[in-house]
PDB file of C-alpha atoms in Angstrom:
ATOM      1  CA  MET G   1       0.060  -0.238   0.068  1.00  0.00           C
ATOM      2  CA  THR G   2       1.243   3.421  -0.800  1.00  0.00           C
ATOM      3  CA  THR G   3       0.534   6.419   1.555  1.00  0.00           C
ATOM      4  CA  GLN G   4      -0.787   9.605   0.004  1.00  0.00           C
ATOM      5  CA  GLN G   5       1.365  12.845   0.875  1.00  0.00           C
ATOM      6  CA  THR G   6      -0.694  15.448   2.362  1.00  0.00           C
ATOM      7  CA  VAL G   7      -0.008  19.026   3.221  1.00  0.00           C
ATOM      8  CA  LYS G   8      -1.953  21.088   5.863  1.00  0.00           C
ATOM      9  CA  ILE G   9      -2.573  24.630   5.296  1.00  0.00           C
ATOM     10  CA  LYS G  10      -4.123  27.176   7.500  1.00  0.00           C
ATOM     11  CA  LEU G  11      -5.707  30.348   6.502  1.00  0.00           C
ATOM     12  CA  VAL G  12      -4.143  33.228   8.626  1.00  0.00           C
ATOM     13  CA  ARG G  13      -5.031  36.509   6.676  1.00  0.00           C
ATOM     14  CA  SER G  14      -8.342  37.263   5.727  1.00  0.00           C
ATOM     15  CA  PRO G  15      -9.254  37.399   1.800  1.00  0.00           C
ATOM     16  CA  ILE G  16     -11.545  40.534   2.097  1.00  0.00           C
ATOM     17  CA  GLY G  17     -10.348  43.061  -0.080  1.00  0.00           C
ATOM     18  CA  THR G  18      -8.434  40.556  -2.307  1.00  0.00           C
ATOM     19  CA  LYS G  19      -9.115  39.621  -6.192  1.00  0.00           C
ATOM     20  CA  GLU G  20     -12.287  37.369  -6.721  1.00  0.00           C
ATOM     21  CA  SER G  21      -9.925  34.572  -7.927  1.00  0.00           C
ATOM     22  CA  HIS G  22      -8.196  34.482  -4.889  1.00  0.00           C
ATOM     23  CA  ARG G  23     -11.272  34.287  -2.818  1.00  0.00           C
ATOM     24  CA  ALA G  24     -12.184  31.681  -4.974  1.00  0.00           C
ATOM     25  CA  THR G  25      -8.823  29.738  -4.688  1.00  0.00           C
ATOM     26  CA  VAL G  26      -9.056  30.225  -0.775  1.00  0.00           C
ATOM     27  CA  ARG G  27     -12.833  28.413  -0.992  1.00  0.00           C
ATOM     28  CA  GLY G  28     -11.398  25.878  -3.362  1.00  0.00           C
ATOM     29  CA  LEU G  29      -8.995  24.436  -0.907  1.00  0.00           C
ATOM     30  CA  GLY G  30     -11.951  24.398   1.536  1.00  0.00           C
ATOM     31  CA  LEU G  31     -10.902  27.193   3.939  1.00  0.00           C
ATOM     32  CA  ARG G  32     -13.470  29.236   5.298  1.00  0.00           C
ATOM     33  CA  LYS G  33     -12.919  31.208   8.602  1.00  0.00           C
ATOM     34  CA  LEU G  34      -9.475  32.603   9.947  1.00  0.00           C
ATOM     35  CA  ASN G  35      -7.386  29.937  11.275  1.00  0.00           C
ATOM     36  CA  SER G  36      -9.188  26.957   9.753  1.00  0.00           C
ATOM     37  CA  VAL G  37      -7.136  24.522   8.689  1.00  0.00           C
ATOM     38  CA  SER G  38      -7.618  22.049   5.860  1.00  0.00           C
ATOM     39  CA  GLU G  39      -5.664  18.693   4.973  1.00  0.00           C
ATOM     40  CA  LEU G  40      -5.287  18.062   1.494  1.00  0.00           C
ATOM     41  CA  GLN G  41      -3.443  15.574  -1.078  1.00  0.00           C
ATOM     42  CA  ASP G  42      -0.279  17.051  -2.089  1.00  0.00           C
ATOM     43  CA  THR G  43      -0.585  17.376  -5.858  1.00  0.00           C
ATOM     44  CA  PRO G  44       0.654  19.829  -8.407  1.00  0.00           C
ATOM     45  CA  ALA G  45      -2.441  21.587  -8.765  1.00  0.00           C
ATOM     46  CA  VAL G  46      -3.047  21.846  -4.866  1.00  0.00           C
ATOM     47  CA  ARG G  47       0.740  23.292  -4.777  1.00  0.00           C
ATOM     48  CA  GLY G  48      -0.257  25.574  -7.422  1.00  0.00           C
ATOM     49  CA  MET G  49      -3.336  27.161  -5.571  1.00  0.00           C
ATOM     50  CA  ILE G  50      -1.277  27.396  -2.339  1.00  0.00           C
ATOM     51  CA  ASN G  51       1.344  29.415  -4.235  1.00  0.00           C
ATOM     52  CA  LYS G  52      -1.076  31.733  -6.077  1.00  0.00           C
ATOM     53  CA  ILE G  53      -2.479  32.584  -2.360  1.00  0.00           C
ATOM     54  CA  SER G  54       0.659  32.190  -0.432  1.00  0.00           C
ATOM     55  CA  TYR G  55       0.429  35.650   1.329  1.00  0.00           C
ATOM     56  CA  LEU G  56      -3.116  34.585   2.722  1.00  0.00           C
ATOM     57  CA  VAL G  57      -1.923  31.032   4.280  1.00  0.00           C
ATOM     58  CA  GLN G  58       0.630  29.350   6.294  1.00  0.00           C
ATOM     59  CA  VAL G  59       1.748  25.558   5.262  1.00  0.00           C
ATOM     60  CA  LEU G  60       1.652  23.635   8.513  1.00  0.00           C
TER      61      LEU G  60
END
């Protein structure tokens, strides 16, 4: 059995006042409120989304 690599991300800044596409990315990653944490599979698509909104999130 192979274990899936995961990455945990935490929303540390509010997406209010950011671009609409950045807010959509935050929602797409499963983040709602400040300090909410989401654990996702570590794929290139997810890494790209994290990179896009790196100023709003923290990788745990």
